Amino acid sequence: KMNTDIGQHVLKNPGIAAAIVEKAELKQSDVVLEIGPGTGNLTAKILEKAKKCIAVELDPRMAAEVTKRFQSTPYQKRLEVILGDVMKTELPYFDVCISNTPYQISSPLTFKLLATSPAPRSCILMFQREFALRLFAKPGDKLYSRLSVNAQMWAKIDHIMKVGKNNFKPPPQVESSVIRMVPKNPRPQINYEEWDGLLRIVFVRKNKTLRSSFIGTSSIMELLEANYRTWCAQNDIPVEDGPVEVANDEAMVMDMGEEQEEHVAEEPADEVMDMDDDDVPDFFKETTNARLEAALKNGASRKKRGKVAELVREKVRQVLDEDTGLGEKRARMCDENDFLKLLWAFNQKGIHFN
Ligand code: SAM
């Protein structure tokens, strides 16, 4: 009995199952991890080519079915079925991952695979078409997002083939695509929390300039100030604080300019397909306009800011204008090297994102 709630769309076209396994270029010595074997259509092709297939299946009925399918065959000894949620399972060693992925776990599964150590040689994964397009979108593409930069930071990703919905039983609502993901080896030596923390800030509004995302967004400046204080405390660096008076007009004019510069409609957030952007704290989403309107209403032309706040602001300005020259660039046009440059420059100045 099918239960579409956990994405059980069985691949019924054996030609596609064979093509997927073909693309994995398996060696006789390979250990393959399969996520969600279902009734075992992909599993059968994997077992023909590999030394071993470890299949993680959430649904006990499916796990029983796939086990039974290969019982009393020469493949029985090569198949190990692990019953459970792949996201909660500690993965055993594997050389290659092949999966007709349950689409609800596309994003966390991708990152679980990318975090696996030692890194698999490659992963051949079937995804919902739009998710696949997001994974390998390039700067400037409509679907370029935090997911794209993140995935491409850790892996090389290629599109392998489109798979129409009629190749599944029951047919899903959406079209699918198979991609190949080859983790970079060696892994880039950067701190994931820092890296992702930076990306979260600039991709809240990917059409804004970086200057506007940082200096033009007071909640972000407050966050960076708090992080800076923590960093100073951890490194025994004394911070001198106290109020300073600053001209407010300048900052306001700049912020307004940024907001008016370009109005590209934001993509509606899609919880399933993007990285879980719904967990972006609300204070990240505050718009500069709202703050500006409030400031204008107050009629204040000068305001007080803390010394540390000013210091952090100046550091951020230097990073954007002098160290990287990226202040006027928009996140949607930046590639992973731009973000790396940015993170490096921020960290050099004691500005951190985790
Ligand atoms: N691989 C089979 C095929 O291609 O015919 C079935 C694919 S079906 C889209 C997804 C399978 O993943 C289902 O068998 C489902 O029970 C299983 N599944 C769903 N969520 C899972 C999870 N969190 N961990 C492991 N398996 C899961």
Short mmCIF file of N, CA and C and ligand atoms in Angstrom, two decimals, residues 6-11 34 36-38 42 56-59 62 84-86 100 102 105, ligand 1:
data_model
loop_
_atom_site.label_atom_id
_atom_site.label_comp_id
_atom_site.label_asym_id
_atom_site.label_seq_id
_atom_site.Cartn_x
_atom_site.Cartn_y
_atom_site.Cartn_z
N ILE A 6 5.14 10.04 2.84
CA ILE A 6 6.59 10.05 2.95
C ILE A 6 7.24 9.87 1.57
N GLY A 7 6.52 10.31 0.56
CA GLY A 7 7.13 10.43 -0.76
C GLY A 7 7.42 9.11 -1.43
N GLN A 8 6.48 8.16 -1.35
CA GLN A 8 6.75 6.86 -1.95
C GLN A 8 6.27 6.80 -3.40
N HIS A 9 7.10 7.32 -4.28
CA HIS A 9 6.81 7.21 -5.70
C HIS A 9 7.85 6.28 -6.29
N VAL A 10 7.40 5.08 -6.59
CA VAL A 10 8.33 4.04 -7.02
C VAL A 10 8.67 4.23 -8.49
N LEU A 11 9.94 4.11 -8.77
CA LEU A 11 10.42 4.24 -10.15
C LEU A 11 10.00 2.99 -10.90
N GLU A 34 22.16 3.32 -0.43
CA GLU A 34 20.92 3.73 -1.08
C GLU A 34 19.96 4.26 -0.04
N GLY A 36 16.17 5.08 0.91
CA GLY A 36 14.78 4.79 0.53
C GLY A 36 14.67 3.84 -0.64
N PRO A 37 15.03 2.56 -0.47
CA PRO A 37 14.99 1.61 -1.58
C PRO A 37 13.57 1.30 -2.05
N GLY A 38 12.58 1.57 -1.21
CA GLY A 38 11.21 1.25 -1.61
C GLY A 38 11.10 -0.23 -1.92
N LEU A 42 15.80 0.21 -7.91
CA LEU A 42 17.18 0.68 -8.07
C LEU A 42 18.14 -0.30 -7.41
N VAL A 56 18.96 2.28 3.44
CA VAL A 56 18.29 2.82 4.62
C VAL A 56 16.84 3.12 4.27
N GLU A 57 15.91 2.46 4.93
CA GLU A 57 14.49 2.62 4.60
C GLU A 57 13.69 2.91 5.87
N LEU A 58 12.87 3.93 5.77
CA LEU A 58 12.08 4.38 6.92
C LEU A 58 10.85 3.51 7.16
N ASP A 59 10.26 3.04 6.08
CA ASP A 59 8.99 2.33 6.17
C ASP A 59 9.23 0.83 6.37
N MET A 62 8.20 -1.46 3.52
CA MET A 62 9.11 -1.40 2.37
C MET A 62 10.41 -2.15 2.68
N GLY A 84 15.08 2.65 9.35
CA GLY A 84 15.13 3.89 10.12
C GLY A 84 15.14 5.12 9.23
N ASP A 85 15.10 6.27 9.88
CA ASP A 85 15.14 7.57 9.21
C ASP A 85 16.59 7.89 8.89
N VAL A 86 16.89 8.09 7.63
CA VAL A 86 18.29 8.32 7.24
C VAL A 86 18.87 9.55 7.95
N ASN A 100 16.87 7.64 -5.08
CA ASN A 100 15.67 8.30 -5.55
C ASN A 100 15.08 8.89 -4.28
N PRO A 102 13.51 10.72 -1.10
CA PRO A 102 12.24 11.28 -0.65
C PRO A 102 12.38 12.81 -0.61
N ILE A 105 13.16 15.47 2.27
CA ILE A 105 14.43 15.59 2.99
C ILE A 105 15.58 15.99 2.05
N1 SAM B 1 13.97 3.95 -4.44
C1 SAM B 1 12.62 3.52 -4.78
C2 SAM B 1 12.38 3.67 -6.25
O1 SAM B 1 13.12 4.45 -6.88
O2 SAM B 1 11.51 3.03 -6.78
C3 SAM B 1 11.57 4.29 -3.95
C4 SAM B 1 11.71 5.78 -3.94
S1 SAM B 1 10.50 6.65 -3.02
C5 SAM B 1 10.54 8.23 -3.85
C6 SAM B 1 11.28 7.11 -1.51
C7 SAM B 1 11.51 6.00 -0.50
O3 SAM B 1 12.18 6.59 0.61
C8 SAM B 1 10.28 5.36 0.05
O4 SAM B 1 10.46 3.98 0.07
C9 SAM B 1 10.16 5.89 1.49
O5 SAM B 1 9.59 4.95 2.39
C10 SAM B 1 11.60 6.14 1.84
N2 SAM B 1 11.83 7.21 2.82
C11 SAM B 1 11.11 8.35 3.01
N3 SAM B 1 11.65 9.11 3.97
C12 SAM B 1 12.76 8.46 4.40
C13 SAM B 1 13.74 8.72 5.40
N4 SAM B 1 13.68 9.83 6.13
N5 SAM B 1 14.74 7.82 5.59
C14 SAM B 1 14.80 6.70 4.83
N6 SAM B 1 13.89 6.38 3.89
C15 SAM B 1 12.89 7.24 3.67
#
